[in-house]
PDB file of C-alpha atoms and ligand atoms in Angstrom:
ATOM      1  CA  UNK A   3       0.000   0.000   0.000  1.00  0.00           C
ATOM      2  CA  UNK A   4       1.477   3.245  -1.008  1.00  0.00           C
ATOM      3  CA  UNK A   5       1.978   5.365   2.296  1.00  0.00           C
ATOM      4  CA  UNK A   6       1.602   9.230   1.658  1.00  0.00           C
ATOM      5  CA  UNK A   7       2.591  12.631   3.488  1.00  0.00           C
ATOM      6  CA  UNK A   8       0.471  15.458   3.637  1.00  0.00           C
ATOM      7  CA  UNK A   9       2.084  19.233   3.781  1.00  0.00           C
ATOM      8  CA  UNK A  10      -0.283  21.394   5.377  1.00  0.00           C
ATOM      9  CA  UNK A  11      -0.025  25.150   6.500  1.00  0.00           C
ATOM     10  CA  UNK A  12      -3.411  25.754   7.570  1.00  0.00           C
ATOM     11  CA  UNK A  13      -6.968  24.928   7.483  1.00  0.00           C
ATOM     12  CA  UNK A  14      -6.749  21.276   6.183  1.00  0.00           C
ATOM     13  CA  UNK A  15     -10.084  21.365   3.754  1.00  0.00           C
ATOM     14  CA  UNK A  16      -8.133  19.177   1.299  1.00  0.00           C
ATOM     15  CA  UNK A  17      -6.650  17.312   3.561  1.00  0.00           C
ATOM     16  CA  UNK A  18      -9.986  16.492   5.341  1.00  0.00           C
ATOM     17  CA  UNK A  19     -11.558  15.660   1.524  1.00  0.00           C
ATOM     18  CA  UNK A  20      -8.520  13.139   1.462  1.00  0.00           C
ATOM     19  CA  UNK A  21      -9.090  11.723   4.836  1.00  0.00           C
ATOM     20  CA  UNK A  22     -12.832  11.079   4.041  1.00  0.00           C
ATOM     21  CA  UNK A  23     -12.112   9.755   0.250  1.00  0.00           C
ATOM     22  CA  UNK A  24     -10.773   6.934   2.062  1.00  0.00           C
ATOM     23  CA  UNK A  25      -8.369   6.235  -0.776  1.00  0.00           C
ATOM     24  CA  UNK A  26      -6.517   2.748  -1.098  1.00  0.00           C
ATOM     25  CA  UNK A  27      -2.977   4.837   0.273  1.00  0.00           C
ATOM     26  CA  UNK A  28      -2.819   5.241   3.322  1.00  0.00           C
ATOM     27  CA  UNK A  29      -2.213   8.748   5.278  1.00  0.00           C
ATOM     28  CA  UNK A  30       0.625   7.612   6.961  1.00  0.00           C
ATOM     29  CA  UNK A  31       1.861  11.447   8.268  1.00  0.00           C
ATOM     30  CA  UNK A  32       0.778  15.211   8.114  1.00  0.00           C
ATOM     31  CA  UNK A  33       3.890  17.617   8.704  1.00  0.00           C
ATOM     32  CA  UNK A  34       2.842  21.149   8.917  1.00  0.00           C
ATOM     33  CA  UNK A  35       4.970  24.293   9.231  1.00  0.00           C
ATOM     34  CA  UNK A  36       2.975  26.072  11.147  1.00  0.00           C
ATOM     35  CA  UNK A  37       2.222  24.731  15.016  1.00  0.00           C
ATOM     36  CA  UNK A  38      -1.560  26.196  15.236  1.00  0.00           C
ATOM     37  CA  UNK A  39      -2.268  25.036  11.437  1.00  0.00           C
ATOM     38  CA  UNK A  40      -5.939  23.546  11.891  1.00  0.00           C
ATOM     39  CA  UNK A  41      -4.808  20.823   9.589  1.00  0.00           C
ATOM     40  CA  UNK A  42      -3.278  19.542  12.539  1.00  0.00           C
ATOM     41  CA  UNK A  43      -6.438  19.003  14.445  1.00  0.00           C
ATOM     42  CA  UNK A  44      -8.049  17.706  11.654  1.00  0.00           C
ATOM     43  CA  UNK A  45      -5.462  14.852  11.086  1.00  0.00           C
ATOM     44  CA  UNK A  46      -5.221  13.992  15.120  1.00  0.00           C
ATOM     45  CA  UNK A  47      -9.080  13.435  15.170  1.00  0.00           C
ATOM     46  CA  UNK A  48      -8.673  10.788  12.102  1.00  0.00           C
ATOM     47  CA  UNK A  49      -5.903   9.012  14.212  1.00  0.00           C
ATOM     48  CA  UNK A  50      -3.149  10.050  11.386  1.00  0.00           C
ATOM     49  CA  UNK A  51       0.400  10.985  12.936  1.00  0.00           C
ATOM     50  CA  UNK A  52       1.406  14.396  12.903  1.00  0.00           C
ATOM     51  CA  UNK A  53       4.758  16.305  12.590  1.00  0.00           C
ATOM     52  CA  UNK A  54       5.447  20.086  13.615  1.00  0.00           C
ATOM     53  CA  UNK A  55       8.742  21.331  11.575  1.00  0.00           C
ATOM     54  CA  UNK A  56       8.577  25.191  12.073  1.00  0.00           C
ATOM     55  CA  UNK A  57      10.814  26.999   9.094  1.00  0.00           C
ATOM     56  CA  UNK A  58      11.349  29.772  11.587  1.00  0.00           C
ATOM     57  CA  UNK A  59      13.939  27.097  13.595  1.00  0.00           C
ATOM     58  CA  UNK A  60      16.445  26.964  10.593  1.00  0.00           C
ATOM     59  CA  UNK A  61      18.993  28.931   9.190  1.00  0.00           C
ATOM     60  CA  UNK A  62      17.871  28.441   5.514  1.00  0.00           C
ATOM     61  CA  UNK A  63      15.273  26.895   3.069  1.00  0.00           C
ATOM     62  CA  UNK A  64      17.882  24.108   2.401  1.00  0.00           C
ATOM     63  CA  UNK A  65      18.321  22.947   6.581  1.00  0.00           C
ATOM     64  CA  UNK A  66      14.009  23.022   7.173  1.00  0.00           C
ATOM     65  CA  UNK A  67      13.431  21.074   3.852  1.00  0.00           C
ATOM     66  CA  UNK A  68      16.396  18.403   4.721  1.00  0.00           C
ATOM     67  CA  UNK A  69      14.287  18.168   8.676  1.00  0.00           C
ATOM     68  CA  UNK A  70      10.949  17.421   6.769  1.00  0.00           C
ATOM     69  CA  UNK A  71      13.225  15.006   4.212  1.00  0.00           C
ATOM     70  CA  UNK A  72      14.150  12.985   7.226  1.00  0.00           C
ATOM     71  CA  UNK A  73      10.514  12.728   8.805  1.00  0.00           C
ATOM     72  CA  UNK A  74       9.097  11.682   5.442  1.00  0.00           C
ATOM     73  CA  UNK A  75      11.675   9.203   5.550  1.00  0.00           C
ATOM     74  CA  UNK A  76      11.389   8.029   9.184  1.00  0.00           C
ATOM     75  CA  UNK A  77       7.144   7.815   8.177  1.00  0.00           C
ATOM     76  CA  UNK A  78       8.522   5.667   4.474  1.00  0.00           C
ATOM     77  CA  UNK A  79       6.622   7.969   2.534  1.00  0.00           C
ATOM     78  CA  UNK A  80       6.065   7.284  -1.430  1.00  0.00           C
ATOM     79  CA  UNK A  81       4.015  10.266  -2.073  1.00  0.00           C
ATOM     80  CA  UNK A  82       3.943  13.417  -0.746  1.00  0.00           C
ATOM     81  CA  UNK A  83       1.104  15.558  -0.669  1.00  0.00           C
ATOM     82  CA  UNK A  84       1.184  19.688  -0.844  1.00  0.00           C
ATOM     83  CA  UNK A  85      -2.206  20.727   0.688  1.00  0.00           C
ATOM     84  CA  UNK A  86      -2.101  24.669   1.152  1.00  0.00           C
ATOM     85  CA  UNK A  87       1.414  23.812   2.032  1.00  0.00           C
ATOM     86  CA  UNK A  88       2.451  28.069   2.090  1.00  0.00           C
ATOM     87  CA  UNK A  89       6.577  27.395   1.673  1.00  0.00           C
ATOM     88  CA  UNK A  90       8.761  27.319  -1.862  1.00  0.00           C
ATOM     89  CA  UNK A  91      10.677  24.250  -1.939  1.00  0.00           C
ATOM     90  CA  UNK A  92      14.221  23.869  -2.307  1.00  0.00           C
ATOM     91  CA  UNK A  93      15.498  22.514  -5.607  1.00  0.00           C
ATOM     92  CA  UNK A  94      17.242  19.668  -3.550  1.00  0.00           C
ATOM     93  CA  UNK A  95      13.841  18.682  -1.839  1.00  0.00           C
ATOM     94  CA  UNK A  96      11.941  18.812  -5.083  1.00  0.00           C
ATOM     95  CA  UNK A  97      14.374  17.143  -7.106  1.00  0.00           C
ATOM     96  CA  UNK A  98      14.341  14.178  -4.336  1.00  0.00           C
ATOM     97  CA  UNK A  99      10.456  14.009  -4.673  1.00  0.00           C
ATOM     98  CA  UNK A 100      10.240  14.861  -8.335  1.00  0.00           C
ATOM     99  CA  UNK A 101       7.953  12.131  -9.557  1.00  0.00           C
ATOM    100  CA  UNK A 102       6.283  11.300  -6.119  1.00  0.00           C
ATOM    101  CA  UNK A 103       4.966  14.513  -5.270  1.00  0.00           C
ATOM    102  CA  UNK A 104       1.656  16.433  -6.175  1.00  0.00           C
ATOM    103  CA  UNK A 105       0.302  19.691  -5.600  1.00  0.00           C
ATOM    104  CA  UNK A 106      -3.348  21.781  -6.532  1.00  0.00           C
ATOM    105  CA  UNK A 107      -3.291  24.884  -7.635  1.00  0.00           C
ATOM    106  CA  UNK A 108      -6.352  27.333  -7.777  1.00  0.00           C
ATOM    107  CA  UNK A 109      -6.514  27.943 -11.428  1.00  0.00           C
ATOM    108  CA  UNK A 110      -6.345  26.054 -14.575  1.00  0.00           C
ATOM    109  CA  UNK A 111      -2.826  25.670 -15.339  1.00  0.00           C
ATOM    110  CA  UNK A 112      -0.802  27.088 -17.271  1.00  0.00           C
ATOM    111  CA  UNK A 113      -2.893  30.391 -17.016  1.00  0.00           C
ATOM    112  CA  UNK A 114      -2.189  32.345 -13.549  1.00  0.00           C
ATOM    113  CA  UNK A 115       0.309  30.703 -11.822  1.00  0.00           C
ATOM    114  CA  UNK A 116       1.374  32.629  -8.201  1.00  0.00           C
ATOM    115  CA  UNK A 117      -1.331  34.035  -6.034  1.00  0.00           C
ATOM    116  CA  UNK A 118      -4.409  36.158  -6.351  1.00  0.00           C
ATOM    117  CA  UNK A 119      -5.497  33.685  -9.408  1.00  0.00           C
ATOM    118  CA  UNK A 120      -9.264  34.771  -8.517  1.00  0.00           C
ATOM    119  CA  UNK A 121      -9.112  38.400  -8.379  1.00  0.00           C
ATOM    120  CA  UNK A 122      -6.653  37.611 -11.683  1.00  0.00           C
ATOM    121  CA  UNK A 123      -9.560  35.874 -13.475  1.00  0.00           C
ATOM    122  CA  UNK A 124     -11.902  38.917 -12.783  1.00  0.00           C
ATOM    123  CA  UNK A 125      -9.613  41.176 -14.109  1.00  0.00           C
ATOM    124  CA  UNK A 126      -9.313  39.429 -17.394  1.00  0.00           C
ATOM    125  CA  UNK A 127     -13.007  38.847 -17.728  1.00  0.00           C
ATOM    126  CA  UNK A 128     -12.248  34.791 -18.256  1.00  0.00           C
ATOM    127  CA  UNK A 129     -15.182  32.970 -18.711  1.00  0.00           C
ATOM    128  CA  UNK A 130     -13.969  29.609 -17.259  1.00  0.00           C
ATOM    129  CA  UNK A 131     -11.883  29.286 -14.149  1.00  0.00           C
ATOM    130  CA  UNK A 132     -11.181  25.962 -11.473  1.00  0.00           C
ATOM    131  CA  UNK A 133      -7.985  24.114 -10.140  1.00  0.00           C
ATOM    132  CA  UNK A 134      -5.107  21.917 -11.873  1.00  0.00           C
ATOM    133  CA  UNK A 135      -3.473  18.842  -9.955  1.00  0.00           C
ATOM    134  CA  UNK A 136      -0.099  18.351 -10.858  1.00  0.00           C
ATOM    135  CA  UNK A 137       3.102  16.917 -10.212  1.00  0.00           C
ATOM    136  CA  UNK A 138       5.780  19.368  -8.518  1.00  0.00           C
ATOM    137  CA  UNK A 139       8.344  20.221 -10.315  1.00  0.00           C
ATOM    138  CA  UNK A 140      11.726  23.174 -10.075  1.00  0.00           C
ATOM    139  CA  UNK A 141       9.305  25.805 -11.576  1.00  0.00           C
ATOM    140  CA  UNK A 142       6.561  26.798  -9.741  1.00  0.00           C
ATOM    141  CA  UNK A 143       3.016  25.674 -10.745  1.00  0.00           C
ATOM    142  CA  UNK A 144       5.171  24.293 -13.911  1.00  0.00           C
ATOM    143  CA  UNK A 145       4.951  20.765 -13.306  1.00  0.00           C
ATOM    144  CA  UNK A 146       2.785  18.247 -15.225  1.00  0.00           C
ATOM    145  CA  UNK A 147      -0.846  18.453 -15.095  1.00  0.00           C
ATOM    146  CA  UNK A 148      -3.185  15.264 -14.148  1.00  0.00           C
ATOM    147  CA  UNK A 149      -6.422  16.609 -13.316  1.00  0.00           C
ATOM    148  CA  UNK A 150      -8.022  19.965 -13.137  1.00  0.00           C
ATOM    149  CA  UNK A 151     -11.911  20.898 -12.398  1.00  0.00           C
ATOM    150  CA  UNK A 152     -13.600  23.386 -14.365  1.00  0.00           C
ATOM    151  CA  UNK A 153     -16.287  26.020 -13.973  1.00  0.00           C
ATOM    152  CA  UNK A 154     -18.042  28.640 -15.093  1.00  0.00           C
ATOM    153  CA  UNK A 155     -17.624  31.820 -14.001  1.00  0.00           C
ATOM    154  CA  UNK A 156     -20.563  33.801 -13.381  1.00  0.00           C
ATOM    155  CA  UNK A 157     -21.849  37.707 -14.029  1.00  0.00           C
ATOM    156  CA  UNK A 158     -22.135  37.569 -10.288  1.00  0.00           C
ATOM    157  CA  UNK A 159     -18.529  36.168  -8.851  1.00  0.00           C
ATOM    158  CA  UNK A 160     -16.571  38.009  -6.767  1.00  0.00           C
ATOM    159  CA  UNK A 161     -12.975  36.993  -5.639  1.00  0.00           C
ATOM    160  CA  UNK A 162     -14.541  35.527  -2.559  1.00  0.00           C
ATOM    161  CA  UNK A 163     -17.356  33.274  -4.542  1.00  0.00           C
ATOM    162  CA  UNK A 164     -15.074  32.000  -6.956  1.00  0.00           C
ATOM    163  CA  UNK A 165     -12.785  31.086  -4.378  1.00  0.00           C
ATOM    164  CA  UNK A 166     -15.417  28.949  -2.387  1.00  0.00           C
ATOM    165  CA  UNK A 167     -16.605  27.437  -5.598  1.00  0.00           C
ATOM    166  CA  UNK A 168     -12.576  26.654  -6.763  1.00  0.00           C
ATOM    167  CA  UNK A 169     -12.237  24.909  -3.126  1.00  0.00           C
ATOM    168  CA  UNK A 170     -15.387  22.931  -3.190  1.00  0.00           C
ATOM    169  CA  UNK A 171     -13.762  21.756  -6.995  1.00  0.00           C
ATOM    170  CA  UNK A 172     -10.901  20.864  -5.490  1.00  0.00           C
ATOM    171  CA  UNK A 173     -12.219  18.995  -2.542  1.00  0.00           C
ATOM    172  CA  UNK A 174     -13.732  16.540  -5.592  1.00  0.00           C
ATOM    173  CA  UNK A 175     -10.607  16.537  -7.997  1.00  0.00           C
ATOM    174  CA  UNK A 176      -7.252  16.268  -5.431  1.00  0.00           C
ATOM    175  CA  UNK A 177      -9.214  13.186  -4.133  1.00  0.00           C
ATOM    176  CA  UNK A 178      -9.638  11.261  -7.252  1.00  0.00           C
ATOM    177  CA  UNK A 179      -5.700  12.083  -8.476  1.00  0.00           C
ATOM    178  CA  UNK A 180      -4.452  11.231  -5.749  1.00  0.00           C
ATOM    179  CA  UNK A 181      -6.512   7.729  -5.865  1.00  0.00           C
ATOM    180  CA  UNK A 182      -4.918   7.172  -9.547  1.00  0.00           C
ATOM    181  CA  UNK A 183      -1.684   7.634  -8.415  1.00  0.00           C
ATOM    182  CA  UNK A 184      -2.273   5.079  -5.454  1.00  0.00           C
ATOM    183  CA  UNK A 185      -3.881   2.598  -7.699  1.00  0.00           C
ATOM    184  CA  UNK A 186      -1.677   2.873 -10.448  1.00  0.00           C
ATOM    185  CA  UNK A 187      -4.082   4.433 -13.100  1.00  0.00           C
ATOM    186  CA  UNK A 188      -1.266   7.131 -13.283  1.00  0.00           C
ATOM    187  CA  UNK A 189       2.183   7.092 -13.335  1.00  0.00           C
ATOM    188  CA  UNK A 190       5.120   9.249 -13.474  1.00  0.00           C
ATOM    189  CA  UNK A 191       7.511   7.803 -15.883  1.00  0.00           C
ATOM    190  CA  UNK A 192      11.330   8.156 -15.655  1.00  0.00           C
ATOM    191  CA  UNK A 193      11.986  11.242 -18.339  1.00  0.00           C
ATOM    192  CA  UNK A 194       9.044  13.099 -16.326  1.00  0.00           C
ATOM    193  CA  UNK A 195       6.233  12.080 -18.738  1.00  0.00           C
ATOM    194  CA  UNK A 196       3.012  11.841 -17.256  1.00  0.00           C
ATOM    195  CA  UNK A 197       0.883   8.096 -17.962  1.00  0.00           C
ATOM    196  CA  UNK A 198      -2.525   7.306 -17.693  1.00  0.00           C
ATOM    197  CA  UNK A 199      -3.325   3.982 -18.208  1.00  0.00           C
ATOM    198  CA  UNK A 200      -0.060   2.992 -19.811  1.00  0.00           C
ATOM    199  CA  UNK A 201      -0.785   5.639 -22.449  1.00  0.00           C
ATOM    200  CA  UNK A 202       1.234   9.280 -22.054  1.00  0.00           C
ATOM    201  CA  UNK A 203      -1.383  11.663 -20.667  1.00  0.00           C
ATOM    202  CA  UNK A 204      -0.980  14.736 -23.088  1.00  0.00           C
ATOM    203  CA  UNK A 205      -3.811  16.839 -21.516  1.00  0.00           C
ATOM    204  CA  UNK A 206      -4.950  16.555 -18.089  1.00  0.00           C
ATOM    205  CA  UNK A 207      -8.012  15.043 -17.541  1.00  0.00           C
ATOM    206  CA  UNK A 208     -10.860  17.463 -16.740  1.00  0.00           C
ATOM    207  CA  UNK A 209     -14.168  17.437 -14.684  1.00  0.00           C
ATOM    208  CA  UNK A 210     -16.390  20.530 -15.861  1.00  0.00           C
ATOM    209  CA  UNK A 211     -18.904  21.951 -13.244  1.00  0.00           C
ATOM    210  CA  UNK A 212     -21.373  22.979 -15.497  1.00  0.00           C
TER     211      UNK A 212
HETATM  212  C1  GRF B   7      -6.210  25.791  -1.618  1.00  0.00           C
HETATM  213  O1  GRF B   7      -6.864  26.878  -2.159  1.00  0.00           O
HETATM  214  C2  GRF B   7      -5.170  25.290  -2.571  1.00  0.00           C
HETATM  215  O2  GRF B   7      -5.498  25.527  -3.903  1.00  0.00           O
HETATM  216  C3  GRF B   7      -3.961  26.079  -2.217  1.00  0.00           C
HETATM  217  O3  GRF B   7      -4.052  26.236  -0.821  1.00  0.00           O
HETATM  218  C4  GRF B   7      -5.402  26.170  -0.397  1.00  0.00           C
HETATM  219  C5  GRF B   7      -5.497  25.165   0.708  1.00  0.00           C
HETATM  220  O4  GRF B   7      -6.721  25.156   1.370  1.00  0.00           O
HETATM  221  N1  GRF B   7      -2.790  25.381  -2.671  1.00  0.00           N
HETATM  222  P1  GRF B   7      -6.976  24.108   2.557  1.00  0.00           P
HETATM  223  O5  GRF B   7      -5.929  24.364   3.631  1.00  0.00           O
HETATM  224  O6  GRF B   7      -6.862  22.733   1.994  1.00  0.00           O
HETATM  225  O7  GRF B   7      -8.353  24.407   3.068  1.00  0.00           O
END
């Protein structure tokens, strides 16, 4: 059974949508950064083991990502999960995970990497909006795409609406990728190419909310 990590910085939601998909990993550890990250109470009352590395007790980027390196390794993680996970990886730690670690982003991928990706849609005037699963990769938000959820967005969104209605899409699509990965309906082949099915995935797979 593949055992898997989940990064957490505060409030958990994915992590709870993960708990209660009851996938066929197991949750075998949640680390978080950040000692009062609800996350943390979340993953006690499912009975998961939990792991307080605060980045504000190391010299460098490089020292706190080699601490959480040696708890993933003391839980024998195979997949690591980034769930509102709010710290830049070190090349060295992504690099090490490269292949076994995934992360969801609030917007569909390539468009509006970075932050503010709601407000960023507004502007714009985009008609469609949601949230891309993908692997993690140097770059940031760069990484191969698996899965992403779609929606429409409406003559009536705010910032605020669209991102409730992103979050409730991701509570359905990080769920479901990371099941694939678990069961081996995707995998992450050697020269970074994404698979589905033993076929390379050339477009991630989408789930439209409308
Ligand atoms: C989500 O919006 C996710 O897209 C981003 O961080 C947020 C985490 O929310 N990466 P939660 O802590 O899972 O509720």
């Amino acid at each position: 059974m593949i055992k898997i990590a989940v990064l957490v910085s505060g409030n958990g939601s994915n992590l709870q949508a993960l708990i209660d998909a009851r996938l066929s990993g197991q949750i075998a550890g949640v680390l978080s950064n950040q000692p009062g990250a609800y996350a943390l109470t979340r993953a006690r009352h499912a009975g998961i083991p939990t792991a307080v590395i605060e980045h504000r007790q190391y010299p460098d980027r490089e020292s706190f990502d080699d601490a959480m390196h040696q708890q993933l390794l003391a839980w024998d993680i195979d997949l690591v999960i980034l769930a509102g996970f709010m710290r830049i990886l070190s090349a060295k730690f992504v690099r090490t995970w490269q292949g076994r670690m995934l992360n969801i982003h609030p917007s569909l991928l390539p468009c509006y990497k970075g932050m503010h990706t709601h407000q960023r849609v507004l502007n714009t005037g985009d008609v469609l909006h949601g949230c891309t699963v993908h692997y993690v990769t140097a770059e940031l938000d760069a990484g191969p795409a698996l899965a992403q959820g779609v929606l429409k967005v409406s003559l009536h969104d705010n910032a605020e609406s669209l991102a409730n209605r992103v979050h409730a899409l991701e509570h359905m699509i990080y769920p479901r990728a990371v099941e694939w990965v678990c069961n081996g309906t995707v995998q992450h082949s050697a020269d970074g190419q994404v698979m589905h099915k033993g076929q390379p995935l050339l477009q991630p797979i989408q789930f439209c909310k409308f």
